[in-house]
Amino acid sequence: MTTGTPPTALGAHWADLVAVALLGTDRRDPPDPVVGPLTEVALEHPPVDAAGSLIQQVATLTVLRRAATRPTPPPPLLAPPADDPRPWCPPAAADLLRRVLADWPVLEAEWLHLAVQAGWRLSPDLVPILLARHRARPETRPVVDHLAGPVGAWLADLVPGLAASPRRTSPADTGVVLPAELAAVVDADAATVVAVVADGLRRQRYTSPSRAVLVHLVARVRPSELDGIRLRCEHLDPQMTGIGLAYHLADLAATRLAIHTVLLAASAPEHRPSIPESS
Amino acid sequence: MVPWSVEQVLAVAPARTGAARPLAVPALWDLTGADGRSVWGRFRGGSGEPYQVLVDHAPGEGHHDIGTRCTCPSRVSPCKHAIALLVLWANGQVALADRPPAVQTWLHQRDAQSAARSSRADSTRRTPVAPAEIPIGHDPGAAGPALREPRSLGSDTRVERVTLGLRELERWIDDRVRVGLGDPSIARYATWDELATRLVDAQAGGMANRVRRLAGQVGARPGWHEHVIAELGVLHLLARAGQRLRHLDDPWADGVAAAIGFTVKQADVLAGVPETGVWVVMGRSDIVEDRIVVRRLWLRDARPEPSGTTQGWAVLLSFAAYGQSLDDSLAVGQSVHADLHRYPGTVALRALLGRRHDATSTSESGQGEHVAHVVDPVALASPSVAAALESAGRMLAVEPWLERVPITFTASPTTDDGTWVLADHTGAVPLADPSAGGTTELATLVAASAGAPVTVTGEWTALGLAVLTVHLGDRTLDIGPRGGFR
């Protein structure tokens, strides 16, 4: 820490005390308390020996220093990154992404793409998280960089652990292939989708270990059907086999719907997206 | 029965005369009465619950001195209410009355305790009171009130134990200073652990925690010995003050006692007079201390120019052991209209929330607890970095042992010789080392600023500023430490 100001009498005395504290009063005597309020304190409470004098002076000066701490001379400010006209994504969108990363990572890619579509940039709390997460994922890093904007590269220069790594360390995502009966209903309405899912659950065709296909189905259905799917799943027979998984899918549908609502409904002013009905 | 003179009453605890005098007004008291042995009454000082005060002014054989009892949160006996009641009595403003049953019971208890003490004294040799404990100018043989027994500090035994523990701490610090901080003994775990254990046994748990935290600083960074000797100075200060609790004014004694580890019951704090107002949750930190997560929620009075040593700040403490969850009912950025009850002390930051006065509301989406801001936190910020340090300094001047002092100010993050600081035209303050895995929080702060000034709330510590919150125009970023059992 640079100070740039000449040492004061008290400052020099403090340094002497610290030096004696390091060596020990058995080896070196502390300086006499001849500076400022130290004299007063020593007169009122004469220390019995060298150790007593040292600790008394240290205590007194510490109280003074803590009460009278001043800032150090300001260093040069950082050169700012290039301007980015895009607004930060809404706080609710950031909350949703955090929930996605924790509970429903299958929705991350969609969140990112919708954010790009709607013209948002990452709010500051998301920038470090996503840059770190996508350090070694060359397929997805470009989207994250785009969403972070100039702040991303600027930040990666200043703080370790955020720059893109040349080597891939996590396996590339292989797309999950939907079985025929599910692939057939990807573009269907909510009633049809849930009918097929419920039928499969009852027949125990889909159980917890094979839930990935159901998750990916809900992640790919038409956004307009999400609320219907959620509702129908929540109203399935509670005694049904696999009902727990169905409720799980309802939560997924609700989360995905919220992402669409929050990211697109209140989109950035300059961007009025025209969302294609289906991919 | 001849009541005492006012001079005799005030000689009981000269340090509390100033605080007691304004309370010796009949209009502030009711249900008062006196008889040959006792004085009793109820003090009604404000909108909180009244304090019940009892005094045993003629204890007789077996007692060291007069006894007092008051339901106020102060830990030192006799408190200012007891003295004030005695002044009223000495002035003839308390009528003779029949002793109420509660007073009778209390007197019986005192006599029973005194009898038990004298039989113990016969069988075991008690440690004599050291000369340093007796106030200068006091003649132990003189007639009249002698040394006070701190009533609400607990029993005789506890005070004795704490005193012995603090004396050992003093001797231990003395040893470190003689031998030097460069000596290998300071790096040995046992050196610190034995002292901390001894302090826990002496019921000085607050000191034991400080000792353990300081032990972790040995060798932690270049220049650690400067920090450690300074903290030993503060421990020395607390050890000395803790041995002189009886001679300190109420709020000082309360502040020192709290630092040592004397606890005050929540019920007593909640029974006191609250500060009613709008409180903004400015920051949060979760820190693991000895296998318990301690959550600090920093509240700030919404009025822009609050007065007093706390300058409108307060902290709510909550705890969770392994397996328990913390109380998440208040989010950073939220504001509440509520009663705040402060624990006693000179910088009375620690507080409890009492009655709430606003209806709770949920956001439109029904998600989370995003209650709309009533107050703009930026309006509560100190006008500069220098002003923020000065406000912290004002609190530290009164309680230099405070380990965390809240400040809010606007500044730009930048680097100074490799250290991150927050700076404006008045100067720079260093950021404390990030906790394990804390670089995300630092990165969030830097990203939020993008080089420009931002408003932050942080805890000012001896090792720099721990940033808890970034207050942005349309959102609040909670970047306080999340130490927990993950």
PDB file of C-alpha atoms in Angstrom, chain A:
ATOM      1  CA  MET A   1       0.000   0.000   0.000  1.00  0.00           C
ATOM      2  CA  THR A   2       1.558   3.265  -1.079  1.00  0.00           C
ATOM      3  CA  THR A   3       1.195   6.196   1.229  1.00  0.00           C
ATOM      4  CA  GLY A   4       3.208   8.877  -0.496  1.00  0.00           C
ATOM      5  CA  THR A   5       3.187  11.058   2.643  1.00  0.00           C
ATOM      6  CA  PRO A   6       6.132  11.482   4.986  1.00  0.00           C
ATOM      7  CA  PRO A   7       5.914   9.474   8.237  1.00  0.00           C
ATOM      8  CA  THR A   8       4.462  11.347  11.201  1.00  0.00           C
ATOM      9  CA  ALA A   9       5.985  11.231  14.674  1.00  0.00           C
ATOM     10  CA  LEU A  10       3.254   8.838  15.805  1.00  0.00           C
ATOM     11  CA  GLY A  11       3.683   6.763  12.659  1.00  0.00           C
ATOM     12  CA  ALA A  12       7.419   6.388  13.248  1.00  0.00           C
ATOM     13  CA  HIS A  13       6.816   5.576  16.902  1.00  0.00           C
ATOM     14  CA  TRP A  14       4.286   2.899  15.919  1.00  0.00           C
ATOM     15  CA  ALA A  15       6.834   1.294  13.609  1.00  0.00           C
ATOM     16  CA  ASP A  16       9.352   1.232  16.505  1.00  0.00           C
ATOM     17  CA  LEU A  17       6.807  -0.434  18.773  1.00  0.00           C
ATOM     18  CA  VAL A  18       6.014  -3.081  16.164  1.00  0.00           C
ATOM     19  CA  ALA A  19       9.722  -3.821  15.764  1.00  0.00           C
ATOM     20  CA  VAL A  20      10.151  -4.301  19.513  1.00  0.00           C
ATOM     21  CA  ALA A  21       7.016  -6.450  19.605  1.00  0.00           C
ATOM     22  CA  LEU A  22       8.537  -8.726  17.010  1.00  0.00           C
ATOM     23  CA  LEU A  23      11.821  -9.059  18.923  1.00  0.00           C
ATOM     24  CA  GLY A  24      10.361  -9.159  22.403  1.00  0.00           C
ATOM     25  CA  THR A  25      10.999  -6.801  25.305  1.00  0.00           C
ATOM     26  CA  ASP A  26      13.427  -9.346  26.773  1.00  0.00           C
ATOM     27  CA  ARG A  27      15.694  -8.483  23.861  1.00  0.00           C
ATOM     28  CA  ARG A  28      15.009  -4.822  23.267  1.00  0.00           C
ATOM     29  CA  ASP A  29      13.521  -2.036  25.311  1.00  0.00           C
ATOM     30  CA  PRO A  30      10.474  -0.277  23.965  1.00  0.00           C
ATOM     31  CA  PRO A  31      10.823   3.405  23.087  1.00  0.00           C
ATOM     32  CA  ASP A  32       9.810   5.840  25.801  1.00  0.00           C
ATOM     33  CA  PRO A  33       6.230   7.077  25.508  1.00  0.00           C
ATOM     34  CA  VAL A  34       7.255  10.621  24.715  1.00  0.00           C
ATOM     35  CA  VAL A  35       4.901  11.165  21.823  1.00  0.00           C
ATOM     36  CA  GLY A  36       1.466  12.751  22.072  1.00  0.00           C
ATOM     37  CA  PRO A  37      -1.166  11.129  24.278  1.00  0.00           C
ATOM     38  CA  LEU A  38       1.138   8.224  25.136  1.00  0.00           C
ATOM     39  CA  THR A  39       2.806  10.430  27.723  1.00  0.00           C
ATOM     40  CA  GLU A  40      -0.489  11.224  29.404  1.00  0.00           C
ATOM     41  CA  VAL A  41      -1.542   7.593  29.598  1.00  0.00           C
ATOM     42  CA  ALA A  42       1.833   6.547  31.015  1.00  0.00           C
ATOM     43  CA  LEU A  43       1.637   9.216  33.685  1.00  0.00           C
ATOM     44  CA  GLU A  44      -1.860   8.211  34.764  1.00  0.00           C
ATOM     45  CA  HIS A  45      -1.095   4.501  34.712  1.00  0.00           C
ATOM     46  CA  PRO A  46       2.650   3.992  35.138  1.00  0.00           C
ATOM     47  CA  PRO A  47       3.533   0.610  33.626  1.00  0.00           C
ATOM     48  CA  VAL A  48       5.415  -1.726  35.912  1.00  0.00           C
ATOM     49  CA  ASP A  49       7.954  -2.970  33.380  1.00  0.00           C
ATOM     50  CA  ALA A  50       9.087  -2.882  29.758  1.00  0.00           C
ATOM     51  CA  ALA A  51       6.461  -5.369  28.605  1.00  0.00           C
ATOM     52  CA  GLY A  52       3.788  -3.363  30.368  1.00  0.00           C
ATOM     53  CA  SER A  53       5.002  -0.197  28.696  1.00  0.00           C
ATOM     54  CA  LEU A  54       4.973  -1.778  25.267  1.00  0.00           C
ATOM     55  CA  ILE A  55       1.475  -3.191  25.474  1.00  0.00           C
ATOM     56  CA  GLN A  56       0.148   0.020  26.984  1.00  0.00           C
ATOM     57  CA  GLN A  57       1.599   2.085  24.148  1.00  0.00           C
ATOM     58  CA  VAL A  58       0.392  -0.409  21.548  1.00  0.00           C
ATOM     59  CA  ALA A  59      -3.114  -0.376  22.986  1.00  0.00           C
ATOM     60  CA  THR A  60      -3.236   3.415  23.112  1.00  0.00           C
ATOM     61  CA  LEU A  61      -1.917   3.886  19.603  1.00  0.00           C
ATOM     62  CA  THR A  62      -4.174   1.193  18.181  1.00  0.00           C
ATOM     63  CA  VAL A  63      -7.221   2.964  19.574  1.00  0.00           C
ATOM     64  CA  LEU A  64      -5.986   6.233  18.061  1.00  0.00           C
ATOM     65  CA  ARG A  65      -5.193   4.713  14.692  1.00  0.00           C
ATOM     66  CA  ARG A  66      -8.544   2.950  14.422  1.00  0.00           C
ATOM     67  CA  ALA A  67     -10.488   6.039  15.369  1.00  0.00           C
ATOM     68  CA  ALA A  68      -8.532   8.233  12.997  1.00  0.00           C
ATOM     69  CA  THR A  69      -8.028   6.062   9.920  1.00  0.00           C
ATOM     70  CA  ARG A  70      -7.797   8.139   6.760  1.00  0.00           C
ATOM     71  CA  PRO A  71      -7.940   6.912   3.195  1.00  0.00           C
ATOM     72  CA  THR A  72      -4.705   6.583   1.258  1.00  0.00           C
ATOM     73  CA  PRO A  73      -4.083   8.842  -1.754  1.00  0.00           C
ATOM     74  CA  PRO A  74      -6.279   7.583  -4.618  1.00  0.00           C
ATOM     75  CA  PRO A  75      -4.533   5.594  -7.350  1.00  0.00           C
ATOM     76  CA  PRO A  76      -5.456   6.072 -11.004  1.00  0.00           C
ATOM     77  CA  LEU A  77      -8.907   4.779 -11.906  1.00  0.00           C
ATOM     78  CA  LEU A  78      -9.370   1.870 -14.283  1.00  0.00           C
ATOM     79  CA  ALA A  79      -9.825   2.598 -17.961  1.00  0.00           C
ATOM     80  CA  PRO A  80     -13.471   1.728 -18.585  1.00  0.00           C
ATOM     81  CA  PRO A  81     -14.606  -0.807 -21.204  1.00  0.00           C
ATOM     82  CA  ALA A  82     -16.222   0.342 -24.448  1.00  0.00           C
ATOM     83  CA  ASP A  83     -19.781   1.547 -24.138  1.00  0.00           C
ATOM     84  CA  ASP A  84     -22.596  -0.970 -24.466  1.00  0.00           C
ATOM     85  CA  PRO A  85     -26.015   0.512 -25.241  1.00  0.00           C
ATOM     86  CA  ARG A  86     -27.890  -2.663 -24.252  1.00  0.00           C
ATOM     87  CA  PRO A  87     -29.658  -2.624 -20.883  1.00  0.00           C
ATOM     88  CA  TRP A  88     -29.053  -5.229 -18.190  1.00  0.00           C
ATOM     89  CA  CYS A  89     -31.498  -8.133 -18.220  1.00  0.00           C
ATOM     90  CA  PRO A  90     -34.233  -7.720 -15.580  1.00  0.00           C
ATOM     91  CA  PRO A  91     -33.413  -8.856 -12.007  1.00  0.00           C
ATOM     92  CA  ALA A  92     -36.103 -11.530 -12.278  1.00  0.00           C
ATOM     93  CA  ALA A  93     -34.336 -12.940 -15.339  1.00  0.00           C
ATOM     94  CA  ALA A  94     -31.065 -13.130 -13.411  1.00  0.00           C
ATOM     95  CA  ASP A  95     -32.826 -14.927 -10.574  1.00  0.00           C
ATOM     96  CA  LEU A  96     -34.293 -17.363 -13.106  1.00  0.00           C
ATOM     97  CA  LEU A  97     -30.914 -18.099 -14.635  1.00  0.00           C
ATOM     98  CA  ARG A  98     -29.489 -18.852 -11.206  1.00  0.00           C
ATOM     99  CA  ARG A  99     -32.370 -21.234 -10.618  1.00  0.00           C
ATOM    100  CA  VAL A 100     -31.787 -22.804 -14.026  1.00  0.00           C
ATOM    101  CA  LEU A 101     -28.100 -23.355 -13.344  1.00  0.00           C
ATOM    102  CA  ALA A 102     -28.964 -24.998 -10.034  1.00  0.00           C
ATOM    103  CA  ASP A 103     -32.032 -27.056 -10.985  1.00  0.00           C
ATOM    104  CA  TRP A 104     -32.647 -27.134 -14.757  1.00  0.00           C
ATOM    105  CA  PRO A 105     -29.393 -26.775 -16.699  1.00  0.00           C
ATOM    106  CA  VAL A 106     -31.207 -28.065 -19.800  1.00  0.00           C
ATOM    107  CA  LEU A 107     -32.821 -24.607 -20.052  1.00  0.00           C
ATOM    108  CA  GLU A 108     -29.582 -22.625 -19.968  1.00  0.00           C
ATOM    109  CA  ALA A 109     -29.058 -22.571 -23.728  1.00  0.00           C
ATOM    110  CA  GLU A 110     -32.608 -21.317 -24.310  1.00  0.00           C
ATOM    111  CA  TRP A 111     -32.207 -18.604 -21.680  1.00  0.00           C
ATOM    112  CA  LEU A 112     -29.070 -17.372 -23.380  1.00  0.00           C
ATOM    113  CA  HIS A 113     -30.604 -17.365 -26.840  1.00  0.00           C
ATOM    114  CA  LEU A 114     -33.757 -15.610 -25.739  1.00  0.00           C
ATOM    115  CA  ALA A 115     -31.678 -12.970 -24.014  1.00  0.00           C
ATOM    116  CA  VAL A 116     -29.758 -12.396 -27.242  1.00  0.00           C
ATOM    117  CA  GLN A 117     -32.996 -12.223 -29.198  1.00  0.00           C
ATOM    118  CA  ALA A 118     -34.527  -9.689 -26.850  1.00  0.00           C
ATOM    119  CA  GLY A 119     -31.474  -7.458 -26.896  1.00  0.00           C
ATOM    120  CA  TRP A 120     -30.421  -7.762 -23.268  1.00  0.00           C
ATOM    121  CA  ARG A 121     -26.936  -7.957 -21.922  1.00  0.00           C
ATOM    122  CA  LEU A 122     -25.895  -9.890 -18.825  1.00  0.00           C
ATOM    123  CA  SER A 123     -26.457  -8.089 -15.531  1.00  0.00           C
ATOM    124  CA  PRO A 124     -23.191  -7.682 -13.595  1.00  0.00           C
ATOM    125  CA  ASP A 125     -23.910 -10.517 -11.162  1.00  0.00           C
ATOM    126  CA  LEU A 126     -24.230 -12.967 -14.059  1.00  0.00           C
ATOM    127  CA  VAL A 127     -21.081 -11.984 -15.955  1.00  0.00           C
ATOM    128  CA  PRO A 128     -18.526 -13.669 -13.668  1.00  0.00           C
ATOM    129  CA  ILE A 129     -20.698 -16.753 -13.190  1.00  0.00           C
ATOM    130  CA  LEU A 130     -21.214 -17.397 -16.897  1.00  0.00           C
ATOM    131  CA  LEU A 131     -17.704 -16.510 -17.985  1.00  0.00           C
ATOM    132  CA  ALA A 132     -16.300 -18.936 -15.435  1.00  0.00           C
ATOM    133  CA  ARG A 133     -18.822 -21.611 -16.302  1.00  0.00           C
ATOM    134  CA  HIS A 134     -18.095 -21.433 -20.031  1.00  0.00           C
ATOM    135  CA  ARG A 135     -14.313 -21.053 -19.811  1.00  0.00           C
ATOM    136  CA  ALA A 136     -13.708 -24.372 -21.515  1.00  0.00           C
ATOM    137  CA  ARG A 137     -16.802 -24.744 -23.711  1.00  0.00           C
ATOM    138  CA  PRO A 138     -15.926 -23.451 -27.142  1.00  0.00           C
ATOM    139  CA  GLU A 139     -19.453 -24.115 -28.514  1.00  0.00           C
ATOM    140  CA  THR A 140     -21.198 -21.893 -26.036  1.00  0.00           C
ATOM    141  CA  ARG A 141     -18.518 -19.351 -25.138  1.00  0.00           C
ATOM    142  CA  PRO A 142     -19.273 -17.098 -28.128  1.00  0.00           C
ATOM    143  CA  VAL A 143     -22.894 -16.612 -27.031  1.00  0.00           C
ATOM    144  CA  VAL A 144     -21.788 -15.786 -23.497  1.00  0.00           C
ATOM    145  CA  ASP A 145     -19.165 -13.353 -24.771  1.00  0.00           C
ATOM    146  CA  HIS A 146     -21.776 -11.689 -26.947  1.00  0.00           C
ATOM    147  CA  LEU A 147     -24.193 -11.367 -24.045  1.00  0.00           C
ATOM    148  CA  ALA A 148     -21.513 -10.040 -21.706  1.00  0.00           C
ATOM    149  CA  GLY A 149     -20.392  -7.441 -24.199  1.00  0.00           C
ATOM    150  CA  PRO A 150     -17.215  -5.360 -23.824  1.00  0.00           C
ATOM    151  CA  VAL A 151     -17.431  -5.691 -20.024  1.00  0.00           C
ATOM    152  CA  GLY A 152     -16.719  -9.417 -20.360  1.00  0.00           C
ATOM    153  CA  ALA A 153     -13.298  -9.200 -21.950  1.00  0.00           C
ATOM    154  CA  TRP A 154     -12.465  -6.175 -19.798  1.00  0.00           C
ATOM    155  CA  LEU A 155     -13.349  -8.080 -16.638  1.00  0.00           C
ATOM    156  CA  ALA A 156     -11.477 -11.216 -17.707  1.00  0.00           C
ATOM    157  CA  ASP A 157      -8.313  -9.107 -17.930  1.00  0.00           C
ATOM    158  CA  LEU A 158      -8.710  -7.852 -14.381  1.00  0.00           C
ATOM    159  CA  VAL A 159      -9.938 -10.879 -12.474  1.00  0.00           C
ATOM    160  CA  PRO A 160      -8.461 -14.369 -12.766  1.00  0.00           C
ATOM    161  CA  GLY A 161     -10.462 -17.403 -13.798  1.00  0.00           C
ATOM    162  CA  LEU A 162     -12.761 -15.832 -16.381  1.00  0.00           C
ATOM    163  CA  ALA A 163     -10.857 -15.824 -19.665  1.00  0.00           C
ATOM    164  CA  ALA A 164     -11.624 -18.505 -22.247  1.00  0.00           C
ATOM    165  CA  SER A 165      -9.360 -21.476 -21.873  1.00  0.00           C
ATOM    166  CA  PRO A 166      -7.711 -22.827 -25.027  1.00  0.00           C
ATOM    167  CA  ARG A 167      -8.380 -26.402 -24.064  1.00  0.00           C
ATOM    168  CA  ARG A 168     -11.782 -27.963 -23.631  1.00  0.00           C
ATOM    169  CA  THR A 169     -12.079 -29.580 -20.213  1.00  0.00           C
ATOM    170  CA  SER A 170     -15.736 -30.499 -20.108  1.00  0.00           C
ATOM    171  CA  PRO A 171     -17.270 -32.937 -22.551  1.00  0.00           C
ATOM    172  CA  ALA A 172     -19.334 -31.488 -25.348  1.00  0.00           C
ATOM    173  CA  ASP A 173     -23.059 -31.782 -24.869  1.00  0.00           C
ATOM    174  CA  THR A 174     -24.406 -34.567 -27.012  1.00  0.00           C
ATOM    175  CA  GLY A 175     -28.010 -33.982 -27.898  1.00  0.00           C
ATOM    176  CA  VAL A 176     -30.419 -36.341 -26.246  1.00  0.00           C
ATOM    177  CA  VAL A 177     -32.373 -38.313 -28.830  1.00  0.00           C
ATOM    178  CA  LEU A 178     -36.064 -38.525 -28.084  1.00  0.00           C
ATOM    179  CA  PRO A 179     -37.729 -41.922 -28.498  1.00  0.00           C
ATOM    180  CA  ALA A 180     -40.231 -42.120 -31.326  1.00  0.00           C
ATOM    181  CA  GLU A 181     -43.427 -41.649 -29.351  1.00  0.00           C
ATOM    182  CA  LEU A 182     -42.095 -38.500 -27.713  1.00  0.00           C
ATOM    183  CA  ALA A 183     -40.537 -37.075 -30.849  1.00  0.00           C
ATOM    184  CA  ALA A 184     -43.928 -37.359 -32.454  1.00  0.00           C
ATOM    185  CA  VAL A 185     -45.559 -34.977 -29.990  1.00  0.00           C
ATOM    186  CA  VAL A 186     -42.928 -32.258 -29.723  1.00  0.00           C
ATOM    187  CA  ASP A 187     -45.096 -29.876 -31.721  1.00  0.00           C
ATOM    188  CA  ALA A 188     -48.408 -31.080 -30.349  1.00  0.00           C
ATOM    189  CA  ASP A 189     -50.754 -29.309 -27.960  1.00  0.00           C
ATOM    190  CA  ALA A 190     -50.534 -29.593 -24.192  1.00  0.00           C
ATOM    191  CA  ALA A 191     -53.289 -32.187 -23.843  1.00  0.00           C
ATOM    192  CA  THR A 192     -51.634 -34.546 -26.302  1.00  0.00           C
ATOM    193  CA  VAL A 193     -48.197 -34.155 -24.785  1.00  0.00           C
ATOM    194  CA  VAL A 194     -49.349 -34.845 -21.266  1.00  0.00           C
ATOM    195  CA  ALA A 195     -51.476 -37.770 -22.400  1.00  0.00           C
ATOM    196  CA  VAL A 196     -48.454 -39.463 -23.931  1.00  0.00           C
ATOM    197  CA  VAL A 197     -46.244 -38.692 -20.950  1.00  0.00           C
ATOM    198  CA  ALA A 198     -48.791 -39.886 -18.422  1.00  0.00           C
ATOM    199  CA  ASP A 199     -49.390 -43.058 -20.370  1.00  0.00           C
ATOM    200  CA  GLY A 200     -45.690 -43.808 -20.416  1.00  0.00           C
ATOM    201  CA  LEU A 201     -45.387 -43.106 -16.692  1.00  0.00           C
ATOM    202  CA  ARG A 202     -48.238 -45.444 -15.852  1.00  0.00           C
ATOM    203  CA  ARG A 203     -46.693 -48.201 -17.934  1.00  0.00           C
ATOM    204  CA  GLN A 204     -43.396 -47.480 -16.186  1.00  0.00           C
ATOM    205  CA  ARG A 205     -41.766 -46.833 -19.512  1.00  0.00           C
ATOM    206  CA  TYR A 206     -40.153 -43.752 -17.993  1.00  0.00           C
ATOM    207  CA  THR A 207     -38.721 -43.937 -14.512  1.00  0.00           C
ATOM    208  CA  SER A 208     -36.330 -41.690 -12.661  1.00  0.00           C
ATOM    209  CA  PRO A 209     -33.153 -43.006 -14.287  1.00  0.00           C
ATOM    210  CA  SER A 210     -34.591 -42.416 -17.755  1.00  0.00           C
ATOM    211  CA  ARG A 211     -36.185 -39.082 -16.983  1.00  0.00           C
ATOM    212  CA  ALA A 212     -33.765 -37.217 -19.257  1.00  0.00           C
ATOM    213  CA  VAL A 213     -35.957 -37.838 -22.278  1.00  0.00           C
ATOM    214  CA  LEU A 214     -38.998 -36.370 -20.554  1.00  0.00           C
ATOM    215  CA  VAL A 215     -36.985 -33.370 -19.450  1.00  0.00           C
ATOM    216  CA  HIS A 216     -35.766 -32.792 -22.969  1.00  0.00           C
ATOM    217  CA  LEU A 217     -39.248 -33.148 -24.337  1.00  0.00           C
ATOM    218  CA  VAL A 218     -40.594 -30.395 -22.131  1.00  0.00           C
ATOM    219  CA  ALA A 219     -37.544 -28.322 -22.997  1.00  0.00           C
ATOM    220  CA  ARG A 220     -38.475 -28.574 -26.674  1.00  0.00           C
ATOM    221  CA  VAL A 221     -42.248 -28.316 -26.796  1.00  0.00           C
ATOM    222  CA  ARG A 222     -43.839 -25.172 -28.145  1.00  0.00           C
ATOM    223  CA  PRO A 223     -43.635 -22.377 -25.564  1.00  0.00           C
ATOM    224  CA  SER A 224     -47.362 -21.683 -26.026  1.00  0.00           C
ATOM    225  CA  GLU A 225     -48.165 -25.103 -24.584  1.00  0.00           C
ATOM    226  CA  LEU A 226     -46.068 -24.776 -21.432  1.00  0.00           C
ATOM    227  CA  ASP A 227     -48.777 -23.445 -19.172  1.00  0.00           C
ATOM    228  CA  GLY A 228     -51.185 -26.110 -20.328  1.00  0.00           C
ATOM    229  CA  ILE A 229     -48.622 -28.805 -19.688  1.00  0.00           C
ATOM    230  CA  ARG A 230     -47.915 -27.499 -16.233  1.00  0.00           C
ATOM    231  CA  LEU A 231     -51.591 -27.358 -15.346  1.00  0.00           C
ATOM    232  CA  ARG A 232     -52.360 -30.820 -16.634  1.00  0.00           C
ATOM    233  CA  CYS A 233     -49.397 -32.400 -14.913  1.00  0.00           C
ATOM    234  CA  GLU A 234     -50.370 -30.808 -11.645  1.00  0.00           C
ATOM    235  CA  HIS A 235     -53.864 -32.238 -11.990  1.00  0.00           C
ATOM    236  CA  LEU A 236     -52.940 -35.817 -12.772  1.00  0.00           C
ATOM    237  CA  ASP A 237     -54.134 -38.492 -10.362  1.00  0.00           C
ATOM    238  CA  PRO A 238     -51.984 -38.159  -7.219  1.00  0.00           C
ATOM    239  CA  GLN A 239     -52.004 -41.945  -6.839  1.00  0.00           C
ATOM    240  CA  MET A 240     -50.635 -42.488 -10.290  1.00  0.00           C
ATOM    241  CA  THR A 241     -47.334 -44.286 -10.780  1.00  0.00           C
ATOM    242  CA  GLY A 242     -44.617 -41.769 -11.496  1.00  0.00           C
ATOM    243  CA  ILE A 243     -46.655 -38.819 -10.246  1.00  0.00           C
ATOM    244  CA  GLY A 244     -43.543 -37.381  -8.578  1.00  0.00           C
ATOM    245  CA  LEU A 245     -41.826 -37.185 -11.915  1.00  0.00           C
ATOM    246  CA  ALA A 246     -44.906 -35.529 -13.393  1.00  0.00           C
ATOM    247  CA  TYR A 247     -44.851 -32.803 -10.751  1.00  0.00           C
ATOM    248  CA  HIS A 248     -41.177 -32.366 -11.495  1.00  0.00           C
ATOM    249  CA  LEU A 249     -41.989 -31.788 -15.140  1.00  0.00           C
ATOM    250  CA  ALA A 250     -44.655 -29.286 -14.120  1.00  0.00           C
ATOM    251  CA  ASP A 251     -41.976 -27.265 -12.338  1.00  0.00           C
ATOM    252  CA  LEU A 252     -39.783 -27.459 -15.416  1.00  0.00           C
ATOM    253  CA  ALA A 253     -42.609 -26.228 -17.615  1.00  0.00           C
ATOM    254  CA  ALA A 254     -43.333 -23.363 -15.227  1.00  0.00           C
ATOM    255  CA  THR A 255     -39.688 -22.345 -15.115  1.00  0.00           C
ATOM    256  CA  ARG A 256     -39.364 -22.425 -18.897  1.00  0.00           C
ATOM    257  CA  LEU A 257     -42.516 -20.383 -19.254  1.00  0.00           C
ATOM    258  CA  ALA A 258     -41.200 -17.823 -16.770  1.00  0.00           C
ATOM    259  CA  ILE A 259     -38.018 -17.468 -18.796  1.00  0.00           C
ATOM    260  CA  HIS A 260     -40.013 -16.686 -21.922  1.00  0.00           C
ATOM    261  CA  THR A 261     -42.255 -14.277 -20.078  1.00  0.00           C
ATOM    262  CA  VAL A 262     -39.525 -12.372 -18.300  1.00  0.00           C
ATOM    263  CA  LEU A 263     -37.011 -12.209 -21.103  1.00  0.00           C
ATOM    264  CA  LEU A 264     -39.377 -11.512 -23.964  1.00  0.00           C
ATOM    265  CA  ALA A 265     -42.434  -9.780 -22.617  1.00  0.00           C
ATOM    266  CA  ALA A 266     -40.457  -6.878 -21.157  1.00  0.00           C
ATOM    267  CA  SER A 267     -37.764  -6.822 -23.783  1.00  0.00           C
ATOM    268  CA  ALA A 268     -35.234  -4.078 -24.350  1.00  0.00           C
ATOM    269  CA  PRO A 269     -36.820  -0.974 -25.898  1.00  0.00           C
ATOM    270  CA  GLU A 270     -34.826  -1.040 -29.148  1.00  0.00           C
ATOM    271  CA  HIS A 271     -35.534  -4.668 -29.731  1.00  0.00           C
ATOM    272  CA  ARG A 272     -39.016  -5.840 -30.575  1.00  0.00           C
ATOM    273  CA  PRO A 273     -38.360  -9.483 -31.369  1.00  0.00           C
ATOM    274  CA  SER A 274     -40.479 -11.495 -33.703  1.00  0.00           C
ATOM    275  CA  ILE A 275     -40.309 -14.932 -32.225  1.00  0.00           C
ATOM    276  CA  PRO A 276     -40.771 -17.702 -34.746  1.00  0.00           C
ATOM    277  CA  GLU A 277     -43.672 -19.939 -33.812  1.00  0.00           C
ATOM    278  CA  SER A 278     -41.526 -23.022 -33.910  1.00  0.00           C
ATOM    279  CA  SER A 279     -37.854 -23.633 -34.388  1.00  0.00           C
TER     280      SER A 279
END
